[in-house]
Amino acid sequence: MSDRELYCDGCEGVVLFEAPPCVDGHDADCPELVCTGCGAAVLIATFTFRAARLAHRRRATRTPHRRAA
């Protein structure tokens, strides 16, 4: 069982959250957490993004705009 201190909206403060036994095999890295104060459940979601490839983008050359006086 893993423990973390996070802000809980129900308790309106920082309290201890714990990860219940995970049936999905995440063990200590389970994204489901439960507040030990009020029992509110939280899901911690992580996202993975690929790095953008800037080499394929072409920069358009623009002529400066001239304004009439």
Coordinates of C-alpha atoms in Angstrom, one line a residue:
M1 CA 0.0 0.0 0.0
S2 CA 1.4 3.4 -1.0
D3 CA 0.7 6.7 0.8
R4 CA 0.9 10.3 -0.5
E5 CA -0.1 13.7 1.0
L6 CA -2.3 15.6 -1.5
Y7 CA -5.0 18.4 -1.3
C8 CA -8.5 17.0 -0.8
D9 CA -11.5 19.1 -1.9
G10 CA -13.8 17.3 0.5
C11 CA -11.5 17.8 3.6
E12 CA -10.4 21.3 2.3
G13 CA -6.8 20.7 3.1
V14 CA -3.7 18.5 2.6
V15 CA -4.4 15.0 3.9
L16 CA -3.0 11.5 3.5
F17 CA -4.1 9.6 0.4
E18 CA -3.5 5.9 0.1
A19 CA -3.5 3.5 -2.8
P20 CA -5.7 0.5 -2.2
P21 CA -4.5 -3.0 -3.3
C22 CA -4.4 -2.8 -7.1
V23 CA -6.0 -5.6 -9.0
D24 CA -4.5 -4.3 -12.3
G25 CA -0.9 -5.1 -11.2
H26 CA 0.3 -1.5 -10.8
D27 CA 1.5 -2.1 -7.2
A28 CA 2.9 1.1 -5.7
D29 CA 2.4 3.0 -8.9
C30 CA -1.4 2.6 -9.0
P31 CA -3.2 5.7 -10.3
E32 CA -6.2 5.3 -7.9
L33 CA -5.9 7.0 -4.6
V34 CA -8.3 7.3 -1.7
C35 CA -8.5 10.1 0.9
T36 CA -8.0 8.7 4.4
G37 CA -10.1 11.5 5.9
C38 CA -13.3 11.5 3.9
G39 CA -12.9 8.6 1.5
A40 CA -12.9 10.7 -1.7
A41 CA -11.3 8.9 -4.7
V42 CA -8.7 10.5 -7.0
L43 CA -7.3 9.2 -10.3
I44 CA -3.8 10.3 -11.2
A45 CA -3.5 10.3 -15.0
T46 CA -0.2 10.5 -16.8
F47 CA 0.2 11.4 -20.4
T48 CA 3.1 10.7 -22.8
F49 CA 3.8 13.1 -25.7
R50 CA 6.2 12.6 -28.5
A51 CA 8.6 15.4 -29.2
A52 CA 7.6 17.6 -32.1
R53 CA 9.8 17.5 -35.2
L54 CA 10.7 21.0 -36.1
A55 CA 13.1 20.1 -39.0
H56 CA 10.2 19.4 -41.3
R57 CA 8.5 22.7 -40.9
R58 CA 9.4 25.4 -43.4
R59 CA 9.5 29.0 -42.4
A60 CA 7.8 31.2 -44.9
T61 CA 9.8 34.2 -45.9
R62 CA 7.7 37.3 -45.7
T63 CA 8.4 40.7 -47.1
P64 CA 8.1 43.5 -44.6
H65 CA 4.9 45.5 -44.8
R66 CA 5.3 49.1 -45.9
R67 CA 2.8 51.7 -44.8
A68 CA 2.1 54.8 -46.7
A69 CA 2.7 58.0 -44.9

